[in-house]
């Protein structure tokens, strides 16, 4: 056998081994993604719950049924200039609660697109979808999503039951 043929066969064998390693890496990565994606969202949910513990006053405002009538954010954002300490505290709480709800909405949108995609392998897809449908019905979440829907994807806004602007 000539040197050229032996080098050609060696290069082909090397290419096959490299392709086998690449394929193995691809399938291991897909398997790892399958195992860790739902865990990622459980961790994010844990972070949301931790925020509720860490900032109990904000969580209380979020869960307080008295805040579910009318437009919570619009009502508290209209504090006049020169307002007293009580008015400013209300504005600060509204600002903190708005940030908290935005954080939740960002998580919900990310979770929505992950559960919608057929390219993302995700266990418990139906459970997460049910969770999203429930969470998007919260009055403060709906109010902020309605006010700020341009910040979010059109499919997510439609999933929430709103018609995009």
mmCIF file with all atom_site columns, N, CA, C and O in Angstrom, residues 17-33:
data_model
loop_
_atom_site.group_PDB
_atom_site.id
_atom_site.type_symbol
_atom_site.label_atom_id
_atom_site.label_alt_id
_atom_site.label_comp_id
_atom_site.label_asym_id
_atom_site.label_entity_id
_atom_site.label_seq_id
_atom_site.pdbx_PDB_ins_code
_atom_site.Cartn_x
_atom_site.Cartn_y
_atom_site.Cartn_z
_atom_site.occupancy
_atom_site.B_iso_or_equiv
_atom_site.pdbx_formal_charge
_atom_site.auth_seq_id
_atom_site.auth_comp_id
_atom_site.auth_asym_id
_atom_site.auth_atom_id
_atom_site.pdbx_PDB_model_num
ATOM 1  N N  . UNK A 1 17 ? -13.645 8.871  14.106 1.00 0.00 ? 17 UNK A N  1
ATOM 2  C CA . UNK A 1 17 ? -13.549 8.923  15.572 1.00 0.00 ? 17 UNK A CA 1
ATOM 3  C C  . UNK A 1 17 ? -13.995 10.301 16.074 1.00 0.00 ? 17 UNK A C  1
ATOM 4  O O  . UNK A 1 17 ? -14.742 10.416 17.051 1.00 0.00 ? 17 UNK A O  1
ATOM 5  N N  . UNK A 1 18 ? -13.555 11.361 15.402 1.00 0.00 ? 18 UNK A N  1
ATOM 6  C CA . UNK A 1 18 ? -13.943 12.718 15.788 1.00 0.00 ? 18 UNK A CA 1
ATOM 7  C C  . UNK A 1 18 ? -15.447 12.917 15.662 1.00 0.00 ? 18 UNK A C  1
ATOM 8  O O  . UNK A 1 18 ? -16.085 13.513 16.532 1.00 0.00 ? 18 UNK A O  1
ATOM 9  N N  . UNK A 1 19 ? -16.027 12.406 14.581 1.00 0.00 ? 19 UNK A N  1
ATOM 10 C CA . UNK A 1 19 ? -17.476 12.516 14.379 1.00 0.00 ? 19 UNK A CA 1
ATOM 11 C C  . UNK A 1 19 ? -18.228 11.738 15.460 1.00 0.00 ? 19 UNK A C  1
ATOM 12 O O  . UNK A 1 19 ? -19.261 12.205 15.961 1.00 0.00 ? 19 UNK A O  1
ATOM 13 N N  . UNK A 1 20 ? -17.719 10.573 15.854 1.00 0.00 ? 20 UNK A N  1
ATOM 14 C CA . UNK A 1 20 ? -18.360 9.786  16.906 1.00 0.00 ? 20 UNK A CA 1
ATOM 15 C C  . UNK A 1 20 ? -18.315 10.529 18.242 1.00 0.00 ? 20 UNK A C  1
ATOM 16 O O  . UNK A 1 20 ? -19.298 10.546 18.988 1.00 0.00 ? 20 UNK A O  1
ATOM 17 N N  . UNK A 1 21 ? -17.186 11.156 18.544 1.00 0.00 ? 21 UNK A N  1
ATOM 18 C CA . UNK A 1 21 ? -17.073 11.938 19.783 1.00 0.00 ? 21 UNK A CA 1
ATOM 19 C C  . UNK A 1 21 ? -18.031 13.128 19.745 1.00 0.00 ? 21 UNK A C  1
ATOM 20 O O  . UNK A 1 21 ? -18.706 13.426 20.743 1.00 0.00 ? 21 UNK A O  1
ATOM 21 N N  . UNK A 1 22 ? -18.111 13.811 18.611 1.00 0.00 ? 22 UNK A N  1
ATOM 22 C CA . UNK A 1 22 ? -19.018 14.958 18.480 1.00 0.00 ? 22 UNK A CA 1
ATOM 23 C C  . UNK A 1 22 ? -20.473 14.519 18.640 1.00 0.00 ? 22 UNK A C  1
ATOM 24 O O  . UNK A 1 22 ? -21.256 15.188 19.328 1.00 0.00 ? 22 UNK A O  1
ATOM 25 N N  . UNK A 1 23 ? -20.845 13.396 18.030 1.00 0.00 ? 23 UNK A N  1
ATOM 26 C CA . UNK A 1 23 ? -22.213 12.891 18.157 1.00 0.00 ? 23 UNK A CA 1
ATOM 27 C C  . UNK A 1 23 ? -22.517 12.512 19.604 1.00 0.00 ? 23 UNK A C  1
ATOM 28 O O  . UNK A 1 23 ? -23.587 12.817 20.129 1.00 0.00 ? 23 UNK A O  1
ATOM 29 N N  . UNK A 1 24 ? -21.569 11.858 20.258 1.00 0.00 ? 24 UNK A N  1
ATOM 30 C CA . UNK A 1 24 ? -21.747 11.502 21.663 1.00 0.00 ? 24 UNK A CA 1
ATOM 31 C C  . UNK A 1 24 ? -21.921 12.730 22.539 1.00 0.00 ? 24 UNK A C  1
ATOM 32 O O  . UNK A 1 24 ? -22.786 12.770 23.421 1.00 0.00 ? 24 UNK A O  1
ATOM 33 N N  . UNK A 1 25 ? -21.127 13.752 22.272 1.00 0.00 ? 25 UNK A N  1
ATOM 34 C CA . UNK A 1 25 ? -21.233 15.005 23.025 1.00 0.00 ? 25 UNK A CA 1
ATOM 35 C C  . UNK A 1 25 ? -22.591 15.653 22.797 1.00 0.00 ? 25 UNK A C  1
ATOM 36 O O  . UNK A 1 25 ? -23.218 16.146 23.736 1.00 0.00 ? 25 UNK A O  1
ATOM 37 N N  . UNK A 1 26 ? -23.051 15.636 21.563 1.00 0.00 ? 26 UNK A N  1
ATOM 38 C CA . UNK A 1 26 ? -24.349 16.223 21.238 1.00 0.00 ? 26 UNK A CA 1
ATOM 39 C C  . UNK A 1 26 ? -25.460 15.522 22.017 1.00 0.00 ? 26 UNK A C  1
ATOM 40 O O  . UNK A 1 26 ? -26.300 16.166 22.646 1.00 0.00 ? 26 UNK A O  1
ATOM 41 N N  . UNK A 1 27 ? -25.473 14.191 21.989 1.00 0.00 ? 27 UNK A N  1
ATOM 42 C CA . UNK A 1 27 ? -26.542 13.459 22.665 1.00 0.00 ? 27 UNK A CA 1
ATOM 43 C C  . UNK A 1 27 ? -26.447 13.589 24.184 1.00 0.00 ? 27 UNK A C  1
ATOM 44 O O  . UNK A 1 27 ? -27.478 13.688 24.862 1.00 0.00 ? 27 UNK A O  1
ATOM 45 N N  . UNK A 1 28 ? -25.258 13.628 24.732 1.00 0.00 ? 28 UNK A N  1
ATOM 46 C CA . UNK A 1 28 ? -25.110 13.845 26.172 1.00 0.00 ? 28 UNK A CA 1
ATOM 47 C C  . UNK A 1 28 ? -25.584 15.238 26.568 1.00 0.00 ? 28 UNK A C  1
ATOM 48 O O  . UNK A 1 28 ? -26.211 15.422 27.619 1.00 0.00 ? 28 UNK A O  1
ATOM 49 N N  . UNK A 1 29 ? -25.304 16.225 25.729 1.00 0.00 ? 29 UNK A N  1
ATOM 50 C CA . UNK A 1 29 ? -25.752 17.583 26.004 1.00 0.00 ? 29 UNK A CA 1
ATOM 51 C C  . UNK A 1 29 ? -27.269 17.664 25.964 1.00 0.00 ? 29 UNK A C  1
ATOM 52 O O  . UNK A 1 29 ? -27.896 18.301 26.807 1.00 0.00 ? 29 UNK A O  1
ATOM 53 N N  . UNK A 1 30 ? -27.892 17.036 24.977 1.00 0.00 ? 30 UNK A N  1
ATOM 54 C CA . UNK A 1 30 ? -29.358 17.014 24.884 1.00 0.00 ? 30 UNK A CA 1
ATOM 55 C C  . UNK A 1 30 ? -29.959 16.335 26.105 1.00 0.00 ? 30 UNK A C  1
ATOM 56 O O  . UNK A 1 30 ? -30.945 16.800 26.664 1.00 0.00 ? 30 UNK A O  1
ATOM 57 N N  . UNK A 1 31 ? -29.354 15.235 26.524 1.00 0.00 ? 31 UNK A N  1
ATOM 58 C CA . UNK A 1 31 ? -29.849 14.523 27.698 1.00 0.00 ? 31 UNK A CA 1
ATOM 59 C C  . UNK A 1 31 ? -29.712 15.407 28.931 1.00 0.00 ? 31 UNK A C  1
ATOM 60 O O  . UNK A 1 31 ? -30.620 15.496 29.755 1.00 0.00 ? 31 UNK A O  1
ATOM 61 N N  . UNK A 1 32 ? -28.584 16.092 29.075 1.00 0.00 ? 32 UNK A N  1
ATOM 62 C CA . UNK A 1 32 ? -28.370 16.978 30.213 1.00 0.00 ? 32 UNK A CA 1
ATOM 63 C C  . UNK A 1 32 ? -29.367 18.139 30.187 1.00 0.00 ? 32 UNK A C  1
ATOM 64 O O  . UNK A 1 32 ? -29.901 18.522 31.221 1.00 0.00 ? 32 UNK A O  1
ATOM 65 N N  . UNK A 1 33 ? -29.631 18.675 28.998 1.00 0.00 ? 33 UNK A N  1
ATOM 66 C CA . UNK A 1 33 ? -30.622 19.740 28.868 1.00 0.00 ? 33 UNK A CA 1
ATOM 67 C C  . UNK A 1 33 ? -31.990 19.241 29.305 1.00 0.00 ? 33 UNK A C  1
ATOM 68 O O  . UNK A 1 33 ? -32.720 19.941 30.003 1.00 0.00 ? 33 UNK A O  1
#
